[in-house]
Short mmCIF file of C-alpha atoms in Angstrom, two decimals:
data_model
loop_
_atom_site.label_atom_id
_atom_site.label_comp_id
_atom_site.label_asym_id
_atom_site.label_seq_id
_atom_site.Cartn_x
_atom_site.Cartn_y
_atom_site.Cartn_z
CA MET B 32 -0.04 -0.02 -0.08
CA GLU B 33 1.33 3.56 -0.97
CA ILE B 34 2.41 5.76 1.85
CA THR B 35 -0.42 8.20 1.38
CA GLN B 36 -2.92 5.35 1.46
CA GLN B 37 -2.22 4.53 5.14
CA SER B 38 -3.39 5.17 8.56
CA ALA B 39 -1.89 7.49 10.82
CA VAL B 40 -1.60 4.21 13.40
CA ALA B 41 0.07 2.27 10.58
CA LEU B 42 2.49 5.12 9.74
CA ALA B 43 3.52 5.41 12.85
CA GLY B 44 4.55 1.63 13.48
CA ALA B 45 6.17 1.51 10.15
CA ILE B 46 8.51 4.72 11.49
CA ARG B 47 9.10 3.20 14.76
CA ALA B 48 9.95 -0.16 12.70
CA GLY B 49 12.44 1.63 10.52
CA SER B 50 11.05 0.15 7.54
CA LEU B 51 9.56 4.07 6.53
CA SER B 52 11.58 7.31 7.88
CA SER B 53 9.71 10.26 9.04
CA ARG B 54 11.05 12.26 6.09
CA GLU B 55 10.07 9.65 3.31
CA VAL B 56 6.69 10.12 5.03
CA ILE B 57 6.15 13.70 5.29
CA GLU B 58 8.06 13.96 1.77
CA ALA B 59 5.60 11.87 0.10
CA HIS B 60 2.45 13.70 1.34
CA ILE B 61 3.86 16.89 0.50
CA ALA B 62 4.16 15.70 -2.66
CA VAL B 63 0.45 15.13 -3.01
CA LEU B 64 -0.28 18.51 -1.55
CA GLU B 65 1.96 20.09 -4.10
CA ARG B 66 0.45 18.21 -6.99
CA VAL B 67 -3.20 18.60 -6.00
CA ASN B 68 -3.45 21.87 -3.62
CA PRO B 69 -3.38 24.42 -6.59
CA ALA B 70 -6.97 22.66 -7.96
CA LEU B 71 -8.20 22.05 -4.42
CA ASN B 72 -7.11 25.14 -2.07
CA ALA B 73 -7.46 22.98 1.04
CA VAL B 74 -4.08 23.78 2.57
CA VAL B 75 -4.47 27.71 2.71
CA VAL B 76 -1.35 28.11 5.09
CA GLU B 77 1.63 25.49 4.43
CA ARG B 78 4.52 24.55 6.54
CA TYR B 79 6.26 22.43 4.58
CA ASP B 80 9.89 23.27 5.27
CA ALA B 81 9.31 23.26 8.97
CA ALA B 82 7.46 19.63 8.62
CA ARG B 83 10.83 18.44 6.73
CA ARG B 84 12.85 19.71 9.54
CA GLU B 85 11.13 18.03 12.29
CA ALA B 86 10.86 15.06 10.16
CA ASP B 87 14.52 14.70 10.52
CA GLU B 88 14.55 15.49 14.12
CA VAL B 89 12.29 12.34 14.51
CA ASP B 90 14.57 10.47 12.35
CA ALA B 91 17.82 11.28 14.59
CA ARG B 92 15.83 10.63 17.59
CA LEU B 93 15.01 7.33 16.51
CA ALA B 94 18.66 6.61 15.41
CA ALA B 95 19.57 7.85 18.87
CA ASP B 96 17.56 6.61 21.41
CA GLY B 97 15.32 3.57 19.60
CA PRO B 98 11.87 3.50 18.86
CA ASP B 99 10.81 3.32 22.69
CA ALA B 100 11.96 6.87 22.78
CA LEU B 101 9.40 7.92 20.54
CA PRO B 102 5.80 9.26 21.18
CA PRO B 103 2.94 7.24 19.45
CA LEU B 104 2.17 9.87 16.35
CA ALA B 105 6.14 10.36 15.94
CA GLY B 106 6.81 11.41 12.57
CA VAL B 107 3.13 11.48 11.27
CA PRO B 108 1.58 14.24 9.38
CA VAL B 109 -1.49 16.08 10.29
CA THR B 110 -3.54 19.12 9.28
CA VAL B 111 -5.13 21.41 11.36
CA LYS B 112 -8.35 23.50 10.67
CA GLU B 113 -7.25 26.96 10.45
CA SER B 114 -9.96 28.48 12.86
CA LEU B 115 -8.02 25.98 15.41
CA ALA B 116 -5.22 27.85 17.01
CA VAL B 117 -1.69 26.96 15.81
CA ALA B 118 0.70 29.21 17.65
CA GLY B 119 2.58 32.03 15.34
CA MET B 120 0.10 31.09 12.45
CA PRO B 121 -3.05 32.64 10.97
CA ASN B 122 -6.44 32.28 12.97
CA THR B 123 -8.62 34.18 10.77
CA ALA B 124 -11.52 31.40 10.47
CA GLY B 125 -12.14 32.98 7.19
CA VAL B 126 -13.02 36.64 8.68
CA VAL B 127 -11.05 39.45 6.92
CA ALA B 128 -10.77 41.53 10.06
CA ARG B 129 -8.76 39.07 12.13
CA LYS B 130 -6.01 38.84 9.24
CA HIS B 131 -3.56 40.17 11.40
CA ILE B 132 -4.08 37.58 14.17
CA ARG B 133 -1.60 35.25 15.39
CA PRO B 134 -2.11 33.04 18.64
CA ALA B 135 0.75 32.81 21.07
CA ALA B 136 -0.21 29.40 21.78
CA HIS B 137 -1.86 26.20 20.65
CA ALA B 138 -5.11 24.89 21.11
CA PRO B 139 -5.04 22.03 23.63
CA VAL B 140 -6.45 19.89 21.25
CA VAL B 141 -3.76 20.32 18.61
CA GLN B 142 -0.88 21.03 21.52
CA ARG B 143 -2.18 17.14 22.70
CA VAL B 144 -1.62 15.88 19.17
CA LEU B 145 1.62 17.64 18.64
CA ASP B 146 3.04 16.13 22.26
CA ALA B 147 1.80 12.59 20.70
CA GLY B 148 4.48 13.09 18.02
CA ALA B 149 2.73 14.47 15.25
CA ILE B 150 4.08 17.06 12.70
CA VAL B 151 1.78 20.00 11.02
CA LEU B 152 1.83 20.16 7.48
CA GLY B 153 -0.45 23.31 7.36
CA LEU B 154 -3.63 24.79 8.07
CA THR B 155 -6.88 24.37 6.20
CA ASN B 156 -9.62 26.42 4.63
CA THR B 157 -12.87 26.81 6.64
CA SER B 158 -16.16 28.93 5.32
CA GLU B 159 -16.25 32.38 6.55
CA GLY B 160 -16.60 32.31 11.04
CA CYS B 161 -17.10 28.41 10.40
CA MET B 162 -20.88 29.12 9.69
CA TRP B 163 -21.77 27.59 6.25
CA ILE B 164 -22.14 24.08 4.85
CA GLU B 165 -19.48 25.22 2.12
CA SER B 166 -15.74 26.40 2.31
CA ASN B 167 -15.49 29.79 0.99
CA ASN B 168 -14.48 32.91 2.38
CA ARG B 169 -12.82 36.41 1.50
CA VAL B 170 -9.44 35.34 3.11
CA TYR B 171 -8.64 32.42 0.96
CA GLY B 172 -11.05 31.96 -1.03
CA ARG B 173 -13.00 28.67 -2.46
CA THR B 174 -11.88 24.85 -1.22
CA ASN B 175 -12.94 22.20 -3.95
CA ASN B 176 -14.06 18.39 -3.63
CA ALA B 177 -11.17 15.92 -3.58
CA TYR B 178 -12.57 14.23 -6.40
CA ASP B 179 -14.54 16.82 -8.73
CA ARG B 180 -13.55 20.38 -8.52
CA ARG B 181 -17.50 21.63 -9.59
CA ARG B 182 -18.60 20.08 -6.48
CA SER B 183 -18.66 21.16 -2.89
CA ALA B 184 -16.06 19.93 -0.19
CA GLY B 185 -18.50 20.81 2.09
CA GLY B 186 -18.39 22.81 5.39
CA SER B 187 -17.38 24.19 7.46
CA SER B 188 -14.20 21.88 7.74
CA GLY B 189 -14.15 21.63 3.79
CA GLY B 190 -10.34 22.26 3.89
CA GLU B 191 -9.70 19.18 6.33
CA GLY B 192 -12.01 17.06 4.33
CA ALA B 193 -10.16 17.86 0.92
CA VAL B 194 -7.18 17.38 2.01
CA ILE B 195 -7.54 13.87 3.52
CA GLY B 196 -9.27 12.72 0.66
CA SER B 197 -6.76 13.73 -1.87
CA GLY B 198 -4.44 11.45 0.39
CA GLY B 199 -2.40 14.99 1.42
CA SER B 200 -2.76 14.33 5.23
CA PRO B 201 -3.60 10.89 7.21
CA ILE B 202 -5.49 12.74 9.87
CA GLY B 203 -6.73 16.06 10.79
CA ILE B 204 -8.03 18.18 13.57
CA ALA B 205 -11.20 20.45 13.22
CA THR B 206 -14.38 21.61 14.87
CA ASP B 207 -18.13 20.67 14.32
CA THR B 208 -21.33 22.26 15.59
CA LEU B 209 -24.03 20.99 13.32
CA GLY B 210 -21.85 19.06 10.72
CA SER B 211 -18.79 20.65 10.30
CA ILE B 212 -16.44 17.89 10.46
CA ARG B 213 -19.14 15.37 9.42
CA ILE B 214 -20.63 16.77 6.06
CA PRO B 215 -17.06 17.48 4.89
CA ALA B 216 -16.05 13.87 5.62
CA PHE B 217 -19.31 12.65 3.76
CA CYS B 218 -18.50 14.93 0.72
CA ASN B 219 -14.82 13.89 0.26
CA GLY B 220 -14.88 10.20 1.50
CA VAL B 221 -13.21 9.84 4.49
CA PHE B 222 -13.98 9.50 8.17
CA GLY B 223 -14.77 12.07 10.71
CA HIS B 224 -16.00 12.02 14.32
CA ARG B 225 -17.85 14.77 16.48
CA PRO B 226 -17.39 13.98 19.82
CA SER B 227 -19.85 14.37 22.42
CA THR B 228 -19.81 18.10 24.48
CA GLY B 229 -17.43 17.32 27.54
CA LEU B 230 -15.10 14.90 25.88
CA LEU B 231 -12.21 17.47 24.07
CA PRO B 232 -11.85 20.85 25.26
CA VAL B 233 -12.78 23.60 22.75
CA THR B 234 -10.47 25.98 24.04
CA GLY B 235 -8.42 27.90 21.38
CA SER B 236 -11.18 27.75 18.55
CA TRP B 237 -12.60 30.76 16.82
CA PRO B 238 -15.31 31.62 16.88
CA PRO B 239 -15.50 31.65 20.83
CA PRO B 240 -17.85 28.18 20.74
CA TYR B 241 -19.88 28.97 24.03
CA GLY B 242 -23.18 29.48 24.18
CA VAL B 243 -25.97 27.78 22.51
CA ALA B 244 -26.21 25.09 24.61
CA ARG B 245 -22.59 24.49 23.81
CA MET B 246 -23.15 22.66 20.65
CA CYS B 247 -19.72 23.28 19.37
CA ALA B 248 -17.28 20.41 19.70
CA ASN B 249 -13.55 19.92 18.39
CA GLY B 250 -12.95 16.66 16.65
CA PRO B 251 -10.90 14.32 14.53
CA LEU B 252 -11.09 13.45 10.23
CA ALA B 253 -9.06 10.59 9.20
CA ARG B 254 -8.58 8.57 6.15
CA ARG B 255 -8.91 5.43 7.66
CA ALA B 256 -11.59 4.82 10.47
CA GLN B 257 -8.75 2.98 12.83
CA ASP B 258 -7.46 6.44 13.70
CA LEU B 259 -10.35 8.03 15.01
CA MET B 260 -10.13 6.44 18.39
CA PRO B 261 -6.35 6.83 19.15
CA LEU B 262 -7.09 10.38 18.05
CA LEU B 263 -10.09 10.93 20.88
CA GLU B 264 -7.84 9.40 23.14
CA ILE B 265 -5.00 11.66 22.80
CA MET B 266 -7.00 14.78 22.75
CA ALA B 267 -9.74 14.30 25.15
CA GLY B 268 -9.79 15.57 28.81
CA PRO B 269 -9.65 18.52 30.95
CA ASP B 270 -7.45 21.46 30.14
CA GLY B 271 -8.26 23.82 32.99
CA VAL B 272 -9.96 26.18 30.93
CA ASP B 273 -13.31 24.78 29.35
CA PRO B 274 -15.55 24.32 32.17
CA LEU B 275 -18.00 21.45 30.48
CA VAL B 276 -14.86 18.97 29.91
CA ARG B 277 -14.57 16.24 32.33
CA GLU B 278 -12.47 13.11 32.88
CA LEU B 279 -14.77 10.62 31.07
CA PRO B 280 -13.81 7.12 30.30
CA LEU B 281 -13.49 5.78 26.52
CA ARG B 282 -14.57 2.33 25.76
CA ASP B 283 -12.87 -0.10 23.40
CA PRO B 284 -15.04 0.15 20.28
CA THR B 285 -13.98 -3.53 19.71
CA SER B 286 -15.61 -4.73 22.54
CA THR B 287 -18.57 -2.59 22.96
CA SER B 288 -22.02 -3.90 22.26
CA LEU B 289 -24.69 -2.30 20.53
CA THR B 290 -27.33 -4.64 22.36
CA GLY B 291 -30.26 -2.57 22.84
CA VAL B 292 -28.90 0.66 21.81
CA ARG B 293 -31.58 3.32 20.37
CA VAL B 294 -30.61 4.05 16.53
CA THR B 295 -32.89 6.82 15.31
CA LEU B 296 -33.74 7.36 11.57
CA VAL B 297 -34.89 11.02 11.17
CA GLU B 298 -37.83 11.26 8.11
CA ASP B 299 -39.36 14.19 6.48
CA ALA B 300 -37.29 16.79 7.96
CA PHE B 301 -35.14 18.39 5.66
CA LEU B 302 -35.61 20.67 2.37
CA PRO B 303 -34.84 19.70 -0.52
CA GLY B 304 -35.39 16.17 -0.11
CA THR B 305 -32.81 13.39 0.40
CA GLY B 306 -31.87 11.48 -2.86
CA ARG B 307 -33.04 8.10 -3.02
CA GLU B 308 -29.24 6.74 -3.43
CA MET B 309 -28.44 8.26 -0.14
CA LEU B 310 -31.57 6.77 1.45
CA ARG B 311 -30.79 3.33 0.41
CA ALA B 312 -26.99 3.94 1.96
CA ARG B 313 -28.80 5.08 4.94
CA ASP B 314 -30.83 2.10 5.35
CA ARG B 315 -28.35 -0.34 4.92
CA ALA B 316 -25.91 0.97 7.35
CA ALA B 317 -29.11 0.90 9.92
CA ALA B 318 -29.54 -2.84 9.21
CA ALA B 319 -26.01 -3.66 9.84
CA LEU B 320 -26.61 -1.95 13.12
CA GLU B 321 -29.63 -3.59 13.78
CA ASP B 322 -28.01 -6.94 12.97
CA ALA B 323 -25.66 -6.14 15.75
CA GLY B 324 -28.40 -5.58 18.23
CA ALA B 325 -29.39 -2.26 17.85
CA LYS B 326 -33.24 -1.01 17.90
CA VAL B 327 -33.95 0.78 15.05
CA GLU B 328 -36.51 3.34 15.09
CA HIS B 329 -38.07 5.73 12.50
CA VAL B 330 -39.08 9.07 13.38
CA THR B 331 -40.82 12.11 11.78
CA MET B 332 -39.73 15.94 12.37
CA THR B 333 -41.66 17.72 10.04
CA SER B 334 -41.06 21.18 12.07
CA LEU B 335 -37.61 21.11 10.92
CA ARG B 336 -38.92 21.62 7.39
CA GLN B 337 -40.34 25.05 8.47
CA ILE B 338 -37.68 26.34 10.52
CA GLY B 339 -34.16 24.09 10.10
CA LEU B 340 -32.56 22.43 13.07
CA PHE B 341 -29.85 25.51 13.71
CA THR B 342 -32.67 28.26 14.23
CA THR B 343 -34.76 25.76 16.29
CA ILE B 344 -32.08 25.40 18.74
CA VAL B 345 -31.41 28.72 19.02
CA LEU B 346 -35.04 29.73 19.13
CA ALA B 347 -35.21 27.50 22.26
CA GLU B 348 -32.55 28.89 24.05
CA GLU B 349 -33.50 32.60 23.33
CA THR B 350 -36.68 32.42 23.77
CA GLY B 351 -37.32 30.04 26.24
CA ILE B 352 -39.52 27.58 23.59
CA SER B 353 -38.78 24.12 24.58
CA PHE B 354 -36.85 22.53 22.01
CA ALA B 355 -38.78 19.48 22.71
CA GLU B 356 -42.35 21.10 22.17
CA ILE B 357 -41.34 22.34 18.82
CA MET B 358 -39.93 19.22 17.14
CA ARG B 359 -43.16 17.42 18.38
CA GLY B 360 -45.06 20.43 16.63
CA ARG B 361 -46.77 21.42 19.95
CA ALA B 362 -45.40 24.87 19.87
CA PRO B 363 -45.80 28.02 17.92
CA ILE B 364 -42.83 29.19 15.55
CA PRO B 365 -42.50 32.93 16.06
CA TYR B 366 -43.48 34.74 12.73
CA HIS B 367 -39.94 36.82 12.48
CA CYS B 368 -38.51 32.83 12.34
CA ARG B 369 -40.79 31.82 9.59
CA SER B 370 -39.66 34.57 7.91
CA TRP B 371 -36.17 33.86 8.32
CA SER B 372 -36.90 30.31 7.11
CA ARG B 373 -38.31 31.66 3.90
CA HIS B 374 -35.18 33.73 3.48
CA ALA B 375 -32.80 30.98 4.00
CA ALA B 376 -35.02 29.06 1.65
CA SER B 377 -34.60 31.37 -1.16
CA THR B 378 -30.90 31.58 -0.21
CA ARG B 379 -30.59 28.09 -0.60
CA ARG B 380 -32.40 28.06 -4.26
CA ARG B 381 -29.68 30.89 -5.43
CA CYS B 382 -26.69 28.85 -4.54
CA ASP B 383 -28.45 25.69 -6.26
CA ARG B 384 -28.54 27.69 -8.89
CA TRP B 385 -24.71 28.94 -8.76
#
């Protein structure tokens, strides 16, 4: 298997075993990025020369001290969403007014991955303010899909999705509120995980992720699913700043039973409707979970067709209207929110035409 097709865990093992050098691994991924990034615009701030020097340091340490001296991800490349603080590098989140910002310290989730030995290749694009379902802004421009330049890379972590989908990085660190990791992972054919609130600190991400029932989370993307749990374990735990993060035990996914676990399939919630091919894929996934013992339920949330999930949650927090009652269709939707929903639908139609 080619270097740029392997998981981070496999690459780390090969570096420790001496079958690959860190410099070889870094060079292989940089070569992909130099070839594809002009078309993708996924990595918007690169640090290739620094990454090469750090790879040489890993190789020298391995030669001097042996494999036991290396941390678990030593010499493995990683990319980071530009909205997460990396010391001395831009942290605009695609907002022009922040072009001068240079954080003094890494975000804790970034620091922990670096402490594990990973080497940052560069920062990846996002939508403006991490607010949209694509990755386009007036600082860096538009990121394109890893497989088809005519299509979206998703958002807001579209840079991460595209760079990992293209083979330019095995793993990435990003943020997710309502799909900002999951949508780009889907669009670019890679794996992404939005951890539960309270597992990973959100310190060092911008915009400030507090409020709105703390829907925001930091999390990993990966070329191979086997990297998700190791990355989660590395990044998890309190940082002394984020008040919601606790020490939570992480269960081994290979030994976790799905018996009795509730799996909900949402029907009739979104406009426009979901394509048949996607529904069939969803149903196949649900059937696999059911075969493993999960309890699959179909629910209808027609209220979301009127107003949208994000607006509904914000409404529930700002007006005191019960989110559960809105979802059940038992609470009135204020007029100004119905108007906002019509405006959003009109915007979506214009974007579809574009």
